[in-house]
Coordinates of C-alpha atoms and ligand atoms in Angstrom, one line a residue:
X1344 CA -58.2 -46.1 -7.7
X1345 CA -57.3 -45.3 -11.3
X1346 CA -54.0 -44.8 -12.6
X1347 CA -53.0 -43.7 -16.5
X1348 CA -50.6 -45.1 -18.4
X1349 CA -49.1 -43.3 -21.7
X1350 CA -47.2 -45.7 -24.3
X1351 CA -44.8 -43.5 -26.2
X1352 CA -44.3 -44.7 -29.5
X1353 CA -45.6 -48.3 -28.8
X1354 CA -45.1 -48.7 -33.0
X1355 CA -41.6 -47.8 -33.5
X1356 CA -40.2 -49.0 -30.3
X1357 CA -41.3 -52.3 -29.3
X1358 CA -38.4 -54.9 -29.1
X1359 CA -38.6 -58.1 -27.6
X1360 CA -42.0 -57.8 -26.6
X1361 CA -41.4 -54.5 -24.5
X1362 CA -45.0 -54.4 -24.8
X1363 CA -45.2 -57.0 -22.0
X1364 CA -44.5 -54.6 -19.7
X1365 CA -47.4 -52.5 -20.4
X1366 CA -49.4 -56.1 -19.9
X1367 CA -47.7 -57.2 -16.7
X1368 CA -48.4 -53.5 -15.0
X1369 CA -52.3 -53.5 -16.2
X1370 CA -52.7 -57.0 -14.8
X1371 CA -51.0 -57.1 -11.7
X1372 CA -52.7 -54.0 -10.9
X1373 CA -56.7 -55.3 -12.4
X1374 CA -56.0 -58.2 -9.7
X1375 CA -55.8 -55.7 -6.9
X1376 CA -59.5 -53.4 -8.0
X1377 CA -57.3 -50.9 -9.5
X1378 CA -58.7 -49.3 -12.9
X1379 CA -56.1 -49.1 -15.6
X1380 CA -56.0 -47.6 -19.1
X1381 CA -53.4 -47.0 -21.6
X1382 CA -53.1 -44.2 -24.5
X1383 CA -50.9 -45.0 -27.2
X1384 CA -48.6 -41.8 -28.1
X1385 CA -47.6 -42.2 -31.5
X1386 CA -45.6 -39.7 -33.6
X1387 CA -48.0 -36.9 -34.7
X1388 CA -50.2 -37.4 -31.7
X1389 CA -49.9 -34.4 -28.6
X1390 CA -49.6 -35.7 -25.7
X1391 CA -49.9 -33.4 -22.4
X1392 CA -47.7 -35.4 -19.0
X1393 CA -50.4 -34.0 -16.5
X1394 CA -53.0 -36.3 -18.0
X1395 CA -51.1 -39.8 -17.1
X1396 CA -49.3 -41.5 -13.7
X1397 CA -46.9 -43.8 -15.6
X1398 CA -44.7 -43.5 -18.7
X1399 CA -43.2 -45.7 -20.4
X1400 CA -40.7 -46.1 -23.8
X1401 CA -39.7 -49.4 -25.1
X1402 CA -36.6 -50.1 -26.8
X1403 CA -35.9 -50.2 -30.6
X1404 CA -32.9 -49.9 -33.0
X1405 CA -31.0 -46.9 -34.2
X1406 CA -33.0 -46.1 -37.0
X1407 CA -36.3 -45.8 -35.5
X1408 CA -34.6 -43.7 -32.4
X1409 CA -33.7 -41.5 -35.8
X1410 CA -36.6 -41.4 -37.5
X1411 CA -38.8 -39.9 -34.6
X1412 CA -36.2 -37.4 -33.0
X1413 CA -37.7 -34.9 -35.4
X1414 CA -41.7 -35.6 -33.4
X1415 CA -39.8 -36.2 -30.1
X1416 CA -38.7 -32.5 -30.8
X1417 CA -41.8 -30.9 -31.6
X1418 CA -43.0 -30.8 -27.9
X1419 CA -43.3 -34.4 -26.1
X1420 CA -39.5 -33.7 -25.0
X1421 CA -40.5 -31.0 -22.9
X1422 CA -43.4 -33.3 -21.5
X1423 CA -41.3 -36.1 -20.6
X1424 CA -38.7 -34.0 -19.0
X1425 CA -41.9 -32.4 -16.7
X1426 CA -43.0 -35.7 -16.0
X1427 CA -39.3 -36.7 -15.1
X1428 CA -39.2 -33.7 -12.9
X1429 CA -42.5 -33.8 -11.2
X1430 CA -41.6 -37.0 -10.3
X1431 CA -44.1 -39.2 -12.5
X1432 CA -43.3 -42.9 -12.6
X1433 CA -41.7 -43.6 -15.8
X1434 CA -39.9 -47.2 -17.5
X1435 CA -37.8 -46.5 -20.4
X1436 CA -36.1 -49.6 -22.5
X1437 CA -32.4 -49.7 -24.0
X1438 CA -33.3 -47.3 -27.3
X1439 CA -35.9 -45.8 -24.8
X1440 CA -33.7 -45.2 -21.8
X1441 CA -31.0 -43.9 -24.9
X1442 CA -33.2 -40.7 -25.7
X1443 CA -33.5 -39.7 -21.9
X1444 CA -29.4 -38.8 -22.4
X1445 CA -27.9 -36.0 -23.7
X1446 CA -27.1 -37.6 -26.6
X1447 CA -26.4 -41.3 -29.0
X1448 CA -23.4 -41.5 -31.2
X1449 CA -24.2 -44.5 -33.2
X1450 CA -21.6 -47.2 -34.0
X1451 CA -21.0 -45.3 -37.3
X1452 CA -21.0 -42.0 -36.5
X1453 CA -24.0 -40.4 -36.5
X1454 CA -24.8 -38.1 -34.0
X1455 CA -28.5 -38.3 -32.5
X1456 CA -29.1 -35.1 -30.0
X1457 CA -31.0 -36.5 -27.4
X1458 CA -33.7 -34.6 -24.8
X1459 CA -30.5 -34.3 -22.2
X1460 CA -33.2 -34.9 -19.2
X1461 CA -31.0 -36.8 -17.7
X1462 CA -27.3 -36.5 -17.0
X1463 CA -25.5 -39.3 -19.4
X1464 CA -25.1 -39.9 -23.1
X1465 CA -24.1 -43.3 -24.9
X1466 CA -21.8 -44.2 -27.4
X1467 CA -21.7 -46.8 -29.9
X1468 CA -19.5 -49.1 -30.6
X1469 CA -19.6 -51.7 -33.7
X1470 CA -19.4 -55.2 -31.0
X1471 CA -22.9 -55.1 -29.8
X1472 CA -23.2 -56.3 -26.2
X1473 CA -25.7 -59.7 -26.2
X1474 CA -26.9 -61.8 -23.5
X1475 CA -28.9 -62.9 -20.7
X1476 CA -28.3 -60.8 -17.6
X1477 CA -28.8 -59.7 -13.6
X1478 CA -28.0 -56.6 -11.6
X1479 CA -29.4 -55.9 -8.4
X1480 CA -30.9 -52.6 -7.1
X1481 CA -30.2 -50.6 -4.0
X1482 CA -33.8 -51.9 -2.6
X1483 CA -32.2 -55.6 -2.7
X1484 CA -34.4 -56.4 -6.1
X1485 CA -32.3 -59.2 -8.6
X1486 CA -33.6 -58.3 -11.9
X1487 CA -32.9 -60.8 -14.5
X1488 CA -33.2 -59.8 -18.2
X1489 CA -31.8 -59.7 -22.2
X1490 CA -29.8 -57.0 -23.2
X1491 CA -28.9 -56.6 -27.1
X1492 CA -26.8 -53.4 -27.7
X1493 CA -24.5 -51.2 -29.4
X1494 CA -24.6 -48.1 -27.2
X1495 CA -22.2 -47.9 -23.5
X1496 CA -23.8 -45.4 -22.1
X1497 CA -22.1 -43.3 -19.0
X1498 CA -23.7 -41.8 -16.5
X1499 CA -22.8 -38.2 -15.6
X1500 CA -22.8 -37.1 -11.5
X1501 CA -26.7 -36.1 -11.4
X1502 CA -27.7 -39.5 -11.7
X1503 CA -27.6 -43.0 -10.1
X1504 CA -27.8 -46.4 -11.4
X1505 CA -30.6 -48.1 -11.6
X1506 CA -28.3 -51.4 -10.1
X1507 CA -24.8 -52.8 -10.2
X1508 CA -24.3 -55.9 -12.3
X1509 CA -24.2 -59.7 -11.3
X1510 CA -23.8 -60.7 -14.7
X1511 CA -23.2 -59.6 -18.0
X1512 CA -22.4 -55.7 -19.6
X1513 CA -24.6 -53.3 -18.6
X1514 CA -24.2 -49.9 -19.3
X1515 CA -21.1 -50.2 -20.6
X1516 CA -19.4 -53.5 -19.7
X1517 CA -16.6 -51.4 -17.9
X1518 CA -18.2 -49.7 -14.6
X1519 CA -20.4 -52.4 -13.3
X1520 CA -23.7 -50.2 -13.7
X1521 CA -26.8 -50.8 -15.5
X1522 CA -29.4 -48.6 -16.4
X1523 CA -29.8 -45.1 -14.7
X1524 CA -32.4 -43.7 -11.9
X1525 CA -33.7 -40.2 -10.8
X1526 CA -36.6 -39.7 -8.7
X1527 CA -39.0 -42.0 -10.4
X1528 CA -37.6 -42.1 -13.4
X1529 CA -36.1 -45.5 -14.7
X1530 CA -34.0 -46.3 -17.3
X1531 CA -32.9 -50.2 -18.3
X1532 CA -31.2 -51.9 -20.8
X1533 CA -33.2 -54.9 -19.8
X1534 CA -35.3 -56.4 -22.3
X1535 CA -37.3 -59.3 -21.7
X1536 CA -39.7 -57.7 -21.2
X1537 CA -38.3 -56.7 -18.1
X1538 CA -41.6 -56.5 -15.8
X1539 CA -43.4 -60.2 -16.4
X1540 CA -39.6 -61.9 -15.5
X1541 CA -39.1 -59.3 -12.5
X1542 CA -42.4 -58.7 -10.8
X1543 CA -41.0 -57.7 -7.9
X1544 CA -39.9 -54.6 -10.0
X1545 CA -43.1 -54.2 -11.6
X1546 CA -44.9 -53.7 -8.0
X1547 CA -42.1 -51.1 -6.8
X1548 CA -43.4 -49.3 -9.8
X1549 CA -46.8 -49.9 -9.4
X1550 CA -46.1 -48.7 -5.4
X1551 CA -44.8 -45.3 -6.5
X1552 CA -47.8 -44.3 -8.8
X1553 CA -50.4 -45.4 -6.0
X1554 CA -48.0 -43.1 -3.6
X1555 CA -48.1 -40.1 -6.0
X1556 CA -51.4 -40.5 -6.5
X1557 CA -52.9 -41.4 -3.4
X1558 CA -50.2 -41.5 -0.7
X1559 CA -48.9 -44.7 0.5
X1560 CA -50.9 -48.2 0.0
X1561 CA -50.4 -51.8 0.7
X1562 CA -50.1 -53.8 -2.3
X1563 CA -52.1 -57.4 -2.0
X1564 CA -49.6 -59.9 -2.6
X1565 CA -50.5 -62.0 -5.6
X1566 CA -49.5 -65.2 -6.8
X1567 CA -46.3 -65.5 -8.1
X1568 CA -45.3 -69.0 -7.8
X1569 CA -45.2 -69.6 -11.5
X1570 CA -43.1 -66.1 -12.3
X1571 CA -40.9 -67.2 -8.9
X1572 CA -40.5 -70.7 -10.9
X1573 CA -39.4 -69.1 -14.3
X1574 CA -36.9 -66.4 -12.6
X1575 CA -35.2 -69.3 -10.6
X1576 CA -35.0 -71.0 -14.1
X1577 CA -33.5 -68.6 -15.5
X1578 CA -30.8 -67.9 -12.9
X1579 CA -29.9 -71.4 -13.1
X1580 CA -29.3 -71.7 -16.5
X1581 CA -28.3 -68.2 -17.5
X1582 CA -26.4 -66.6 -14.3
X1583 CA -25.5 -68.6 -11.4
Ligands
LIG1139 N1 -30.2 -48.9 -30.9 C1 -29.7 -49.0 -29.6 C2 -28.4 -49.8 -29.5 O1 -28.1 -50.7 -30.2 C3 -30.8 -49.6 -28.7 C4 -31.0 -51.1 -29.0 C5 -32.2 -51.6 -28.2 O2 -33.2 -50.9 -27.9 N2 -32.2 -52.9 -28.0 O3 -27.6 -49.4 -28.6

């Protein structure tokens, strides 16, 4: 088995080592015999959906989301929306998950027209929302993870939440959501890197790219005692 991962903009958005997720994903899937490679998609560089099985955007801060709105534009919009619609896996991080909206009005006032692939749009406000954080999924998964924004992003009817909040802001800090989902799209304002603290979360992923790809197949459990270890930690001193 062989599974394709593109990086979009692994340069310009890359906050609190969002790269780790591409890590945890490549090795967790290695330790099962499954081939893995990644492309970088930097701006300037085409990039054709049909050619990969996962997607992923990491975060970053408004003015890199600015600075490549003008590349985003020039075609890899209309990519990610295919992917999004043909029901490729995809991961995208705070700024990430931002430019999957229909829009982000910064704190002060600028207006950044998003993609609009999915039904929300954020708003920013000047009190950035900061802290270690949990929500649970409908599946029953507790993610745990570091959130750092300015956006409250509100999601429209066409969409669902990625999970409802034990702890902390979220989407907003007013509706209990965080992060949004649509077929096997993602979106997360969990930092972290999300994937090596939740790897639970990492082999759902990991699941549904093997299923689009192959149909359904088992998953060898690994060992997870020392990520078990670090999550309980991290409940214990952070949520519960
Ligand atoms: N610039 C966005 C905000 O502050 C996203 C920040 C991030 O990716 N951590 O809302």
């Amino acid at each position: 088995m062989n599974i394709k991962i593109a990086h979009l903009y692994p340069d310009m958005l890359n906050l609190y080592g969002d790269r780790g997720n591409i890590i945890a994903l490549t090795q967790r899937m290695k330790q099962r015999g499954i081939d893995v490679s990644t492309d970088a998609i930097t701006m300037g560089k085409t990039f054709n959906a049909d050619d990969y099985d996962i997607l992923f955007i990491g975060g970053g801060q408004d003015f890199e989301q600015d600075v490549l709105l003008d590349d985003l534009k020039k075609g890899k919009d209309a990519e990610i929306n295919k992917a999004i619609q043909s029901s490729k896996v995809m991961l995208a991080i705070c700024g990430g998950f931002q430019m999957l909206g229909k829009y982000y009005k910064t704190y002060d006032g600028k207006m950044l027209e998003y993609m609009g692939a999915l039904d929300f749009y954020t708003e920013g406000k000047p009190e950035r929302m900061i802290g270690n954080y949990a929500f649970k999924t409908k599946e029953g998964i507790e993610i745990v993870g570091f959130e750092n924004h300015s956006g409250r992003t509100y999601l429209g009817t066409g969409v669902e939440p990625l999970g409802k909040m034990i702890k902390g802001y979220g989407n907003n800090g007013e509706d209990g959501t965080e992060g949004v989902r649509y077929k096997n799209t993602f979106g997360t304002y969990s930092h972290g890197p999300i994937l090596p603290k939740n790897p639970q979360f990492a082999d759902f992923l990991i699941s549904k790219a093997l299923e689009n790809k192959y149909g359904k197949t088992e998953l060898a459990p690994l060992d997870d005692i020392l990520e078990e270890k670090a999550r309980k930690q991290v409940f214990k001193l952070y949520i519960k």
